[in-house]
Short mmCIF file of C-alpha atoms in Angstrom, two decimals:
data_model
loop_
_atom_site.label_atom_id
_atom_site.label_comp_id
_atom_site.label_asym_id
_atom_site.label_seq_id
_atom_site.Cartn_x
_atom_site.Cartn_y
_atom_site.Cartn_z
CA UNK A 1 -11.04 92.21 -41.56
CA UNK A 2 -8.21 91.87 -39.02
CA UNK A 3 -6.57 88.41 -38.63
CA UNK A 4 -4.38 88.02 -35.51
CA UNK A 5 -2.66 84.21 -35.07
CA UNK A 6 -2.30 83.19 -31.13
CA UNK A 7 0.27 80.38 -31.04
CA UNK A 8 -0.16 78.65 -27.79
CA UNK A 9 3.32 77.71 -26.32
CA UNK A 10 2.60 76.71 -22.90
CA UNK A 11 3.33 72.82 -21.37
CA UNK A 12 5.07 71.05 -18.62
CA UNK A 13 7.60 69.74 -21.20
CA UNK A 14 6.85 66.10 -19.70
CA UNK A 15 5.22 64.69 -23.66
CA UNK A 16 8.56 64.27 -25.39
CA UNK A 17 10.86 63.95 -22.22
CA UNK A 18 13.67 63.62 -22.21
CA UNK A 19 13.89 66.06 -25.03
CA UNK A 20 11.65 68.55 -23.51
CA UNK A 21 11.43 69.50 -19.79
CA UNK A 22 9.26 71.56 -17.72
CA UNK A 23 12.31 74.56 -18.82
CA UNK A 24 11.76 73.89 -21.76
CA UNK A 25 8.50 72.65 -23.32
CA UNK A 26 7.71 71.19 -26.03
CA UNK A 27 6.87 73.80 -28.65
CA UNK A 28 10.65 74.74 -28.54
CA UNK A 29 11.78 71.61 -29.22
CA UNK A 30 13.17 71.15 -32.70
CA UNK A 31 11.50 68.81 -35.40
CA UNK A 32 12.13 68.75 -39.08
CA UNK A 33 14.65 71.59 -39.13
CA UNK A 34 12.76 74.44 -37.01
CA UNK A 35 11.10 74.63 -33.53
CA UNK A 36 7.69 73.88 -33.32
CA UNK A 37 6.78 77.07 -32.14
CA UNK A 38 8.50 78.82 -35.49
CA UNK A 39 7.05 76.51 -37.53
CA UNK A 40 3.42 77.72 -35.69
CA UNK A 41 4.45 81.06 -36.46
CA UNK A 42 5.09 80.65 -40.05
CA UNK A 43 1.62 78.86 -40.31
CA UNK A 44 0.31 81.61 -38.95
CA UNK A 45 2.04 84.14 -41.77
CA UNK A 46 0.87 81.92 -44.64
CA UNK A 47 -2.93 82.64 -43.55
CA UNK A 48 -1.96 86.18 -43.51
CA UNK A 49 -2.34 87.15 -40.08
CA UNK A 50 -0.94 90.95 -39.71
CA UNK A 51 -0.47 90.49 -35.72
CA UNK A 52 0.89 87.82 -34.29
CA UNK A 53 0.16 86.78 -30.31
CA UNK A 54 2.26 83.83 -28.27
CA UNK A 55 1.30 82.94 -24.97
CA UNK A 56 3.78 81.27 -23.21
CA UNK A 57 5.11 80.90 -19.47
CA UNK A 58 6.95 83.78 -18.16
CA UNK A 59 10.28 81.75 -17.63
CA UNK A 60 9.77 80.83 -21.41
CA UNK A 61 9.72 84.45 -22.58
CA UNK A 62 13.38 84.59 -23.66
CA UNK A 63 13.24 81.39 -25.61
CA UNK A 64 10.40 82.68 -27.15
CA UNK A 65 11.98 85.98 -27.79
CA UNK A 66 15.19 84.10 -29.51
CA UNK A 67 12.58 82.67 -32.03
CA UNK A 68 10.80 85.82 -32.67
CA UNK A 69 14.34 87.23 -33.38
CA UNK A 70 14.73 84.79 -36.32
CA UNK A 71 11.21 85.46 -37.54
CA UNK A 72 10.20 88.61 -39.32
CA UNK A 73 6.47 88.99 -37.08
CA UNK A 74 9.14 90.02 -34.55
CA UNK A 75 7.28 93.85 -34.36
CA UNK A 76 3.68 92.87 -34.73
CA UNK A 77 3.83 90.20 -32.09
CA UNK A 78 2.24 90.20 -28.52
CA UNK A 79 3.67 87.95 -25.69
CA UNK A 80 0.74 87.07 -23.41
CA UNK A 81 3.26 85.61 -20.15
CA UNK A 82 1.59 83.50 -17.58
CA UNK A 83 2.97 82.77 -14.20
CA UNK A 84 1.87 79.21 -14.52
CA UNK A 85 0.00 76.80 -16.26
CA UNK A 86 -4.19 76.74 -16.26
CA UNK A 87 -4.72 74.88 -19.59
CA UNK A 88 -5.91 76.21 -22.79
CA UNK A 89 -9.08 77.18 -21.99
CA UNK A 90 -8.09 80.20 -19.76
CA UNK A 91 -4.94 80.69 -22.59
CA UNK A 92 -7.79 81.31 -25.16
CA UNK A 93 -10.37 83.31 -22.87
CA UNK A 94 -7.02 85.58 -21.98
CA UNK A 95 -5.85 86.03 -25.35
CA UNK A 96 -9.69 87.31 -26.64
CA UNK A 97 -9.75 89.87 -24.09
CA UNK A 98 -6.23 90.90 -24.70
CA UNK A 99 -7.61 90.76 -28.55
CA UNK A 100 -10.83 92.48 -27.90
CA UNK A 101 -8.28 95.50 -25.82
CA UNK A 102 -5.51 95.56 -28.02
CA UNK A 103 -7.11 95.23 -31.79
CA UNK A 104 -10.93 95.51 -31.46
CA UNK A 105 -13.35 92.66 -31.06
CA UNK A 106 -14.12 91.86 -34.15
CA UNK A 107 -10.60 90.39 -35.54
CA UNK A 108 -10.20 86.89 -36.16
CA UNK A 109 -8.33 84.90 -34.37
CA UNK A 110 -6.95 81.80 -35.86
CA UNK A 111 -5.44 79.78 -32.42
CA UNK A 112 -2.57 77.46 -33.03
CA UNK A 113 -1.14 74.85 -30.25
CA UNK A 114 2.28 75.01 -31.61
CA UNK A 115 2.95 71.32 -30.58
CA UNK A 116 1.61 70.04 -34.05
CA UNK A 117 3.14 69.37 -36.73
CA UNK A 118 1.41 70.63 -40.73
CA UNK A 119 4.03 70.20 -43.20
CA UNK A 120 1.62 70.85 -45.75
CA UNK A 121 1.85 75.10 -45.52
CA UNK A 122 -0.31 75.92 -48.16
CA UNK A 123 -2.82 73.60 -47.33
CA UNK A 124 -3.48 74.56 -44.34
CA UNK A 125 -3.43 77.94 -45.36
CA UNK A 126 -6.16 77.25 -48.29
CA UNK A 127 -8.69 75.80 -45.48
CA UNK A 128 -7.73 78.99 -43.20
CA UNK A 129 -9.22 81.21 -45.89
CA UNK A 130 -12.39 79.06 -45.60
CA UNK A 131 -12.33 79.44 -41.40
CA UNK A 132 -11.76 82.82 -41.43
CA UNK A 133 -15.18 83.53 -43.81
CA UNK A 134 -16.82 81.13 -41.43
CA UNK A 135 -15.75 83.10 -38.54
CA UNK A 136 -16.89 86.55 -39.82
CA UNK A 137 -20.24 85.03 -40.26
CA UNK A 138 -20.43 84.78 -36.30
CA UNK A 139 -19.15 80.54 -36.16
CA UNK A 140 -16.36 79.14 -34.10
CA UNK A 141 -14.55 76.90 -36.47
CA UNK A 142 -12.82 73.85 -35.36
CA UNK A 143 -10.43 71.15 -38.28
CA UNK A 144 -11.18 67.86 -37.93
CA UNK A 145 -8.80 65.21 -38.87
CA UNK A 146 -9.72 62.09 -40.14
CA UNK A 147 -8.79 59.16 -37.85
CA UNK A 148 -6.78 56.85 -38.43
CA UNK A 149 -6.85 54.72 -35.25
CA UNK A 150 -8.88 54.22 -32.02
CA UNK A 151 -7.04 56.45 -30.20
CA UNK A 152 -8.28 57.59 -26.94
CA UNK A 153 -6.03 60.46 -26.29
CA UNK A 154 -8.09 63.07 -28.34
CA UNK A 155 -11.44 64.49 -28.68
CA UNK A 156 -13.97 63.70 -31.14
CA UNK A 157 -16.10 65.91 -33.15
CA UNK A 158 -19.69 64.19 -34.27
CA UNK A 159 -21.24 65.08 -37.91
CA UNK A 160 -23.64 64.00 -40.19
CA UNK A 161 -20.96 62.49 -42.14
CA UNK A 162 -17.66 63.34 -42.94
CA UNK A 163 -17.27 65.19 -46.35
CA UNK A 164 -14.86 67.48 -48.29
CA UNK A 165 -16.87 70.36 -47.14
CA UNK A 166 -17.30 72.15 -43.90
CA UNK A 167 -20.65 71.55 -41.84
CA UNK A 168 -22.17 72.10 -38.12
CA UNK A 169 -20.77 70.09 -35.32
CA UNK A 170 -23.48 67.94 -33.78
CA UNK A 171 -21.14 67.50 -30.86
CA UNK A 172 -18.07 66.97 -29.25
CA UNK A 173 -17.22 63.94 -27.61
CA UNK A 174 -14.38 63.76 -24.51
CA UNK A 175 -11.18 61.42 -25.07
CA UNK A 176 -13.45 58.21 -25.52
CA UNK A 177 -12.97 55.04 -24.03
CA UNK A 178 -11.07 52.39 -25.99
CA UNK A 179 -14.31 50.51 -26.81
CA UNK A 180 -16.23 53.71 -27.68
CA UNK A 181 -13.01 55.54 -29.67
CA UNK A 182 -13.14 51.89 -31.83
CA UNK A 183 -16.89 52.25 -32.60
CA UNK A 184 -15.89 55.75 -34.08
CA UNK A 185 -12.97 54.96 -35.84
CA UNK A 186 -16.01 52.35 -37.63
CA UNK A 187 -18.49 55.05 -38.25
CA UNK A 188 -17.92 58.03 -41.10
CA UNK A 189 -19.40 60.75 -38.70
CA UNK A 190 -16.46 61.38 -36.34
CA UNK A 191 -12.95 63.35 -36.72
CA UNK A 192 -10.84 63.91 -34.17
CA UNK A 193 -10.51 67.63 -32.95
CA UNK A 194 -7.04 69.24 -33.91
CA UNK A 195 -6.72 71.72 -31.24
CA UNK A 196 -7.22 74.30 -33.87
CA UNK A 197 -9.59 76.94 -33.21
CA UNK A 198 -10.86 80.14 -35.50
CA UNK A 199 -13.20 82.75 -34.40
CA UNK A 200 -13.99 86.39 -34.26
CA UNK A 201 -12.60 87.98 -30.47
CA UNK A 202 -16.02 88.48 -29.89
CA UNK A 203 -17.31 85.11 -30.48
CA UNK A 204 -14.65 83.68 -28.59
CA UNK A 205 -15.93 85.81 -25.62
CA UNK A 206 -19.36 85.43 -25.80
CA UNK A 207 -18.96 81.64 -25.91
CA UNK A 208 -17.28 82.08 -22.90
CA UNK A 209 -19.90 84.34 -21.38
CA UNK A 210 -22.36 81.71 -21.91
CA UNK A 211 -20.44 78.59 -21.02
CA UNK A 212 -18.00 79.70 -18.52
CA UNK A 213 -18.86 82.71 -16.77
CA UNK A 214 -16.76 82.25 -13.72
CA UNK A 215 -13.78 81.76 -15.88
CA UNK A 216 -14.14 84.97 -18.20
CA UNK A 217 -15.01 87.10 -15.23
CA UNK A 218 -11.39 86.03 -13.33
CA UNK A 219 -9.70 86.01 -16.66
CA UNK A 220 -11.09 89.75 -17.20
CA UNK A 221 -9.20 90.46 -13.49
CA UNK A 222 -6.32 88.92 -15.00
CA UNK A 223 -5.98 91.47 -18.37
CA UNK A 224 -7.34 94.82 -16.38
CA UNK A 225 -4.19 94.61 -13.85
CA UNK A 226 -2.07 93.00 -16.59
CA UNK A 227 -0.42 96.54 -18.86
CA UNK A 228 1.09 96.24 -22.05
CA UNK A 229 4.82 97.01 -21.92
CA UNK A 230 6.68 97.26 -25.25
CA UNK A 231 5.10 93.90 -26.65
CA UNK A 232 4.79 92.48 -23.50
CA UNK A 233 2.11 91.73 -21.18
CA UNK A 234 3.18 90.21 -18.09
CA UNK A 235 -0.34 88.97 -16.61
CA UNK A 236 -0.96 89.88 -13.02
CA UNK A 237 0.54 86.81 -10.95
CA UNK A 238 -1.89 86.93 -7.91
CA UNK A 239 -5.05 87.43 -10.26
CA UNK A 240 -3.61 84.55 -12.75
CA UNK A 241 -3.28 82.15 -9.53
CA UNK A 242 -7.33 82.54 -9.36
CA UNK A 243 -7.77 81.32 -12.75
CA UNK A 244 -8.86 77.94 -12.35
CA UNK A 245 -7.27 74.98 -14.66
CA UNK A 246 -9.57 73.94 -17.97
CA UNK A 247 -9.13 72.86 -21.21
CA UNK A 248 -10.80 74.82 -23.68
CA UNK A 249 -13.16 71.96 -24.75
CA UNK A 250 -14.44 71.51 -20.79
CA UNK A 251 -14.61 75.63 -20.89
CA UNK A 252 -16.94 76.43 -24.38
CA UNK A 253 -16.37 73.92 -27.62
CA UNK A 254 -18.11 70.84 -26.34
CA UNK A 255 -21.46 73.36 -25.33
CA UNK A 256 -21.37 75.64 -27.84
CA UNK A 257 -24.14 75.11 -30.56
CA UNK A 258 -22.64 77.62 -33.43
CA UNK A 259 -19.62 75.15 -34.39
CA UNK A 260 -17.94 74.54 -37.70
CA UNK A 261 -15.80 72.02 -38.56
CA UNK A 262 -13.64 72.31 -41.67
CA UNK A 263 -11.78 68.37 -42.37
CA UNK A 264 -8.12 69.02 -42.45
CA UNK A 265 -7.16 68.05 -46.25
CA UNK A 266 -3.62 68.44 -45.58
CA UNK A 267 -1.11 66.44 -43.16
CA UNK A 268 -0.99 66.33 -39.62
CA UNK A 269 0.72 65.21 -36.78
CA UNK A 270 0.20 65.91 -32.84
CA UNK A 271 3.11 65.70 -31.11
CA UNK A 272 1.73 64.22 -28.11
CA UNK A 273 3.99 61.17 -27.87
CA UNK A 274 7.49 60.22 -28.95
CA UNK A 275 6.11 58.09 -32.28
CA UNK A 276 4.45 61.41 -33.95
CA UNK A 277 7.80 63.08 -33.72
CA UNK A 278 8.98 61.19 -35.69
CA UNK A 279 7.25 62.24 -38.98
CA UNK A 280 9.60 65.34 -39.93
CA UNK A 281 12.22 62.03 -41.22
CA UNK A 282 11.03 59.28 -43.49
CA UNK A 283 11.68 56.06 -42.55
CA UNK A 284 14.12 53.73 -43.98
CA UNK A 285 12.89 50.48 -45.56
CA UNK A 286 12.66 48.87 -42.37
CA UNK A 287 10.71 51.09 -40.83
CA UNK A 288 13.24 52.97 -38.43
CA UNK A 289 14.19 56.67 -38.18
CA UNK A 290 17.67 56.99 -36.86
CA UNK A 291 20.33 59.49 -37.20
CA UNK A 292 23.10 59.08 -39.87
CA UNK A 293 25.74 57.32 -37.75
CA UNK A 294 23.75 54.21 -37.38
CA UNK A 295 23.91 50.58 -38.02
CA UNK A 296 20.53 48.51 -37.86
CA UNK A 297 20.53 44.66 -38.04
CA UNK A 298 17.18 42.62 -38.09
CA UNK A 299 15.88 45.94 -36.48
CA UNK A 300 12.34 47.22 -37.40
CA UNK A 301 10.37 49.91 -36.54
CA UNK A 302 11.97 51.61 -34.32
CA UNK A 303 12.61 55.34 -33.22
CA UNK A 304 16.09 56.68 -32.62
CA UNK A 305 16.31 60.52 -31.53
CA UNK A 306 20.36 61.44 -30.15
CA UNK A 307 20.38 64.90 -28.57
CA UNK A 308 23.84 64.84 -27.64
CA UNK A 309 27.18 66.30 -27.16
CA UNK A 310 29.48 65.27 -30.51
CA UNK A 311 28.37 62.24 -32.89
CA UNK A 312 27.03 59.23 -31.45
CA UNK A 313 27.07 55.84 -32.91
CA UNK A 314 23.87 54.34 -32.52
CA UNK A 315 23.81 49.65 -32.96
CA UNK A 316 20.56 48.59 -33.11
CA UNK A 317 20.42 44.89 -33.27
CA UNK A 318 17.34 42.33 -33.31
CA UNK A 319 15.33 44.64 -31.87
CA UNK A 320 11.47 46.42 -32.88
CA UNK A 321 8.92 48.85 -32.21
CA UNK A 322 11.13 50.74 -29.79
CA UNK A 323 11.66 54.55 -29.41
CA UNK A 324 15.44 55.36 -28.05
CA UNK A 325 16.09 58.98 -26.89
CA UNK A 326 19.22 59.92 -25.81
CA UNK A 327 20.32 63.00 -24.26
CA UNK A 328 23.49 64.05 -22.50
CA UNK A 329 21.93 63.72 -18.98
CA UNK A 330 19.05 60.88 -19.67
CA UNK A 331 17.99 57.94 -21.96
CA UNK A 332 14.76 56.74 -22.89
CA UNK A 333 14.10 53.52 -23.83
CA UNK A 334 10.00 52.55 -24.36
CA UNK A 335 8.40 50.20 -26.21
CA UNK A 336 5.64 51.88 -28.94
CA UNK A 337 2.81 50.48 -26.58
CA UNK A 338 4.10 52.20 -23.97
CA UNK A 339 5.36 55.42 -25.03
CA UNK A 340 1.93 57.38 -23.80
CA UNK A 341 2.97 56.70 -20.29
CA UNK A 342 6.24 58.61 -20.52
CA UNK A 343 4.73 61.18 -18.07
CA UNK A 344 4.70 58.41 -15.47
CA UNK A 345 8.57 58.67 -15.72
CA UNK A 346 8.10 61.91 -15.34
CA UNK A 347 6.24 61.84 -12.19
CA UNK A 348 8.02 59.53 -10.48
CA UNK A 349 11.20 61.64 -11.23
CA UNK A 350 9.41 64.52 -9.73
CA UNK A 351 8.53 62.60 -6.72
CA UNK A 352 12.64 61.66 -6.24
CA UNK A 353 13.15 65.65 -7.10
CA UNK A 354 15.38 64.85 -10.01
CA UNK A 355 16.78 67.88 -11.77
CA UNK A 356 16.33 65.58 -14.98
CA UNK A 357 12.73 67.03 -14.63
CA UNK A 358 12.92 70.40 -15.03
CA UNK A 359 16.03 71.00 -17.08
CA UNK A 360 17.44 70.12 -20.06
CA UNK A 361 20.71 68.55 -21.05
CA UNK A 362 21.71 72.40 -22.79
CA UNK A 363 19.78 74.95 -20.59
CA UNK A 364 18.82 78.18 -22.24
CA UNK A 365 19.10 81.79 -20.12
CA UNK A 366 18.23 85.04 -21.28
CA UNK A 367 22.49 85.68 -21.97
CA UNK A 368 22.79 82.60 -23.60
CA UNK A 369 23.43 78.65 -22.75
CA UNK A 370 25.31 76.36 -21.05
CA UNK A 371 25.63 72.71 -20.73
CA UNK A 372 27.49 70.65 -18.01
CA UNK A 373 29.92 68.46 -20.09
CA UNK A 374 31.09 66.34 -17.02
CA UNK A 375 31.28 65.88 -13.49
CA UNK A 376 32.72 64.18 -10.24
CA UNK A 377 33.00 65.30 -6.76
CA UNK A 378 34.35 68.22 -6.22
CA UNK A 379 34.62 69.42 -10.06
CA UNK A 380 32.39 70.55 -13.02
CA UNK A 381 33.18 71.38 -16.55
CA UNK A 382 30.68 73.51 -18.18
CA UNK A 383 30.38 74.87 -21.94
CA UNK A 384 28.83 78.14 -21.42
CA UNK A 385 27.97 80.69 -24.43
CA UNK A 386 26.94 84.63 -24.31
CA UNK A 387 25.37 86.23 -26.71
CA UNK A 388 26.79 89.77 -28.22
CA UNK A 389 26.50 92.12 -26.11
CA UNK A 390 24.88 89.96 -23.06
CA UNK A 391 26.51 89.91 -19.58
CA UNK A 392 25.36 87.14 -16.55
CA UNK A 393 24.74 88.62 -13.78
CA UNK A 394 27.50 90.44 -11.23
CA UNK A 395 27.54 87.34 -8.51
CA UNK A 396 29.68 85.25 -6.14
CA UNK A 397 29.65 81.69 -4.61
CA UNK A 398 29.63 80.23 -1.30
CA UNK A 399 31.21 76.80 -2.00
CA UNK A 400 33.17 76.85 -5.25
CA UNK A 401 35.90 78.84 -6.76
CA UNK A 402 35.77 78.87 -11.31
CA UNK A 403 38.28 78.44 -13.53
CA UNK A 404 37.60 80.18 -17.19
CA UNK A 405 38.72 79.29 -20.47
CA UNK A 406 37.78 81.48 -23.63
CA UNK A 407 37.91 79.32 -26.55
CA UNK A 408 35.45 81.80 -28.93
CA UNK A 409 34.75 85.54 -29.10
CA UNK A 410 35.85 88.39 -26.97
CA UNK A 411 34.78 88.78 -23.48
CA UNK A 412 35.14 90.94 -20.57
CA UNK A 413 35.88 89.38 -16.95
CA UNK A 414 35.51 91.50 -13.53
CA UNK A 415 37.19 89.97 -10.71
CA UNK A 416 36.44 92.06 -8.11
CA UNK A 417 36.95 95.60 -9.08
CA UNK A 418 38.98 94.36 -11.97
CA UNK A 419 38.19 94.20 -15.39
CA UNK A 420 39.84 91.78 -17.69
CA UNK A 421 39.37 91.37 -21.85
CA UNK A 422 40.07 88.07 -22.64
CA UNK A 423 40.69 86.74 -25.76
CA UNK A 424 40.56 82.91 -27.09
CA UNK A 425 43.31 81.05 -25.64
CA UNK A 426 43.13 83.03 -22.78
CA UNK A 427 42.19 81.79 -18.96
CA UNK A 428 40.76 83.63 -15.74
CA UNK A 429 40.74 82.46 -12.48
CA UNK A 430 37.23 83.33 -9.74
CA UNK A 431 38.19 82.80 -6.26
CA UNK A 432 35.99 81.60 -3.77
CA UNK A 433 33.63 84.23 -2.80
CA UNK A 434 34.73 86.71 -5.24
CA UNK A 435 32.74 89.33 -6.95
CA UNK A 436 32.71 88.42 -10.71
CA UNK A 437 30.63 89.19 -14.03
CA UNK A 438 31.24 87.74 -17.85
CA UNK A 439 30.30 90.04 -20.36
CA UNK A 440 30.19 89.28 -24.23
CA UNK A 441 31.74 92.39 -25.68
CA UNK A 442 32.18 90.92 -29.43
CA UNK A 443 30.05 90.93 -32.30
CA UNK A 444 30.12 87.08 -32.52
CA UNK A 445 28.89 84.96 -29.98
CA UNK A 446 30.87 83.75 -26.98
CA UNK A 447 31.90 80.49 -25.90
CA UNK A 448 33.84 79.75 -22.74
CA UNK A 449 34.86 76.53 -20.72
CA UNK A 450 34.34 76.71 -17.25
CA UNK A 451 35.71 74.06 -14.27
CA UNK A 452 33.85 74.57 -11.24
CA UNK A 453 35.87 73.18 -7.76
CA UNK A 454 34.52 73.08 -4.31
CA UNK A 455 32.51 71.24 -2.07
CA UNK A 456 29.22 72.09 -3.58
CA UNK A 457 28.61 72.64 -7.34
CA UNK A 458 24.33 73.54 -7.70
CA UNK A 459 22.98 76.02 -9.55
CA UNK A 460 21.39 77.07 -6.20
CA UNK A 461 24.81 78.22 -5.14
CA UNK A 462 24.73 81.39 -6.36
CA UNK A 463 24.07 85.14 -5.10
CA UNK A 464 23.14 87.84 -7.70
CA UNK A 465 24.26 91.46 -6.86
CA UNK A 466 23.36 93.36 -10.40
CA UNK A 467 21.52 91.80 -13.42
CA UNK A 468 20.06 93.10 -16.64
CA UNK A 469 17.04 90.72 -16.46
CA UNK A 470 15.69 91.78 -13.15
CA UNK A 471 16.73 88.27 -11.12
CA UNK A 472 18.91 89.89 -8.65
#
């Protein structure tokens, strides 16, 4: 028996704004000390899965790649890159094909969102052992968590009665209505579905054969033009854009009729919402979770996340139930009643064409980051770091001339035809128009200050002549 773990990194990064952003979704955000997707990944490892699959968007593949780096799956992993998003359910029916091609149809596949949080390892791993026997015998296995509130934001799974032990699935029931989610929550036959999904490649398939025909047959256009390439499959952009958007349950679990459900006996979160997030840090005896430069009086629970630049003091006074999140570039302040309706924000951000939306405060790139520190008309200061060995691409501006600063590591400048090393300490100067490139050629990472002047300072401002990563 083969066991393969698909971690499912995809999203529009609009559930824990302003944290996450459509650049960078929420399985890499960081909670409890890793990102979400690692922590997926090391699930996956306990169950002892020998190949490891992530799907994840195309633009992601680099942040994903930075993880695998720090992982040790890094050679038995797969990266399944879409070109946009369709939802889980064609995620899943791509990765069992892909499965079915790549490993043979009859390996397990244990399927992990990796925007949950399980601190409970071994647990999880126990009931995997379980799901994986239930799998071989031909069932799709689903864990069902035990409620713990009317909450109409998840599916419901329907059993005789809810046990230590696994059993069939009578039925799945579609995020409920408040009024029907409380009757639930009052009954002992209902669990809300995890997300969490084990079956053989072939079961996976067939379910889809039955229940969503149309979908398999376009997803099976998708993997034939789609070729592996060193760990990579980059899936075929004009037969993805066919693919029509569905969430797995829509697609095959709430039809299928050979469902398990194993209860989850071990902790859970889904990060969903800002509240959840909050889990990786016990609250203090008031109820909040700040950081550690903080002063709380007559404040109660209430959620403090700072994502920014240096240490922040954070006052909280006479306030409760609120969840603060402060980044360099935005701050979120929402009452706990509200917080589900942070993709409103996001929308109406989207409508104004903020670039609050799509990225973050410290924006990741293939080479490295960087991270606008401030800005006024006619300047920018950036922090900007390379990785060893990385150069940006050869490239010149329209509107702005640069100013650089090395403050760590060793790099190379070309100005021009020229090539500079520059050490820390050490400044180069980019004329408007120029021809220039920054190369890291250290073994430590790079870290450079650079002051933008002109008339224009976007991102958009910028015309590639050479790069390594195929964006020129």
């Amino acid at each position: 028996m083969r066991l393969l773990s698909v971690v499912l990194a995809g999203g529009s990064g609009s559930k824990l704004w302003p944290l996450s952003r459509q650049a960078f979704p929420t399985p890499f955000v960081t909670l409890g000390g890793s990102t979400l997707l690692q922590q997926a990944i090391e699930r996956g490892q306990a169950c002892g899965a020998s190949d490891h699959m992530i799907v994840t968007g195309k633009e992601h593949q680099f942040l994903a790649e930075d993880i695998l780096l720090q992982s040790s799956v890094r050679s038995s992993s797969t990266l399944l890159l879409e070109s946009g998003s369709r939802g889980t359910g064609p995620a899943i029916a791509l990765a069992a094909l892909q499965c079915g091609r790549q490993l043979g149809r009859e390996t397990v596949m244990l399927i992990l969102p990796a925007d949950q949080l399980v601190p409970d390892v071994k647990g999880f791993a126990a009931s995997a052992a379980e799901a994986v026997k239930l799998a071989v015998a031909g069932s799709l296995v689903l864990w069902g968590i035990n409620p713990t509130g009317p909450d109409t934001r998840y599916r419901y799974i329907e059993v005789d009665r809810r046990s230590n032990e696994s059993q069939p699935a009578r039925r799945l029931v579609e995020t409920p209505d408040a009024q029907t989610a409380q009757g639930f929550l009052a009954s002992d036959r209902y669990y809300w579905d995890s997300g969490m999904l084990c079956g053989t490649s072939e079961s996976i398939v067939s379910a889809f054969e039955r229940h969503a025909p149309d979908l398999l047959s376009a997803a099976r256009q998708v993997i034939e033009s789609s070729p592996t390439v060193v760990n990579k499959v980059l899936l075929d952009a004009e037969a993805f854009a066919r693919l029509q958007p569905m969430d797995i349950g829509s697609a095959v679990t709430t039809r299928a009729d050979n469902l398990q459900v194993i209860p989850a006996g071990f902790s859970w979160s889904d990060v969903g919402s800002w509240p959840p997030a909050a889990h990786p840090q016990p609250p203090d005896a008031d109820g909040n979770t700040l950081p550690p430069a903080s002063v709380a009086l007559d404040a109660r629970d209430t959620q403090v996340r700072v994502a920014s630049h240096g240490p922040k003091v954070v006052a909280l006074l006479g306030v409760n139930d609120l969840v603060i999140v402060d980044t360099p570039d935005a701050l979120l302040v929402a009452h706990k009643d509200s917080v589900q309706r942070v993709e409103e924000i996001v929308d109406a951000l989207v409508a104004r064409k903020h670039e609050a939306v799509h990225l973050p405060a410290v924006v990741h790139r293939p080479w490295g980051t960087y991270a606008s520190l401030k800005e006024e008309a006619g300047y920018k200061v950036k922090r900007i770091t390379v990785k060893p060995g990385q150069s940006l691409s050869l490239q010149y501006h329209h509107q702005r001339a640069e100013h650089w600063v090395v403050v760590r590591g060793t790099a190379m400048v070309q100005v021009g035809d020229a090539q500079y090393k520059t050490l820390p300490g050490e400044y180069r100067y980019i004329p408007l128009k120029e021809r220039h490139r920054l190369t890291n050629i250290g073994n430590d990472e790079l870290v450079l200050i650079e002051v933008q002047c002109g008339t224009y300072l976007g991102e958009d401002d910028i015309v590639r002549l050479a790069d390594t990563y195929g964006r020129a």
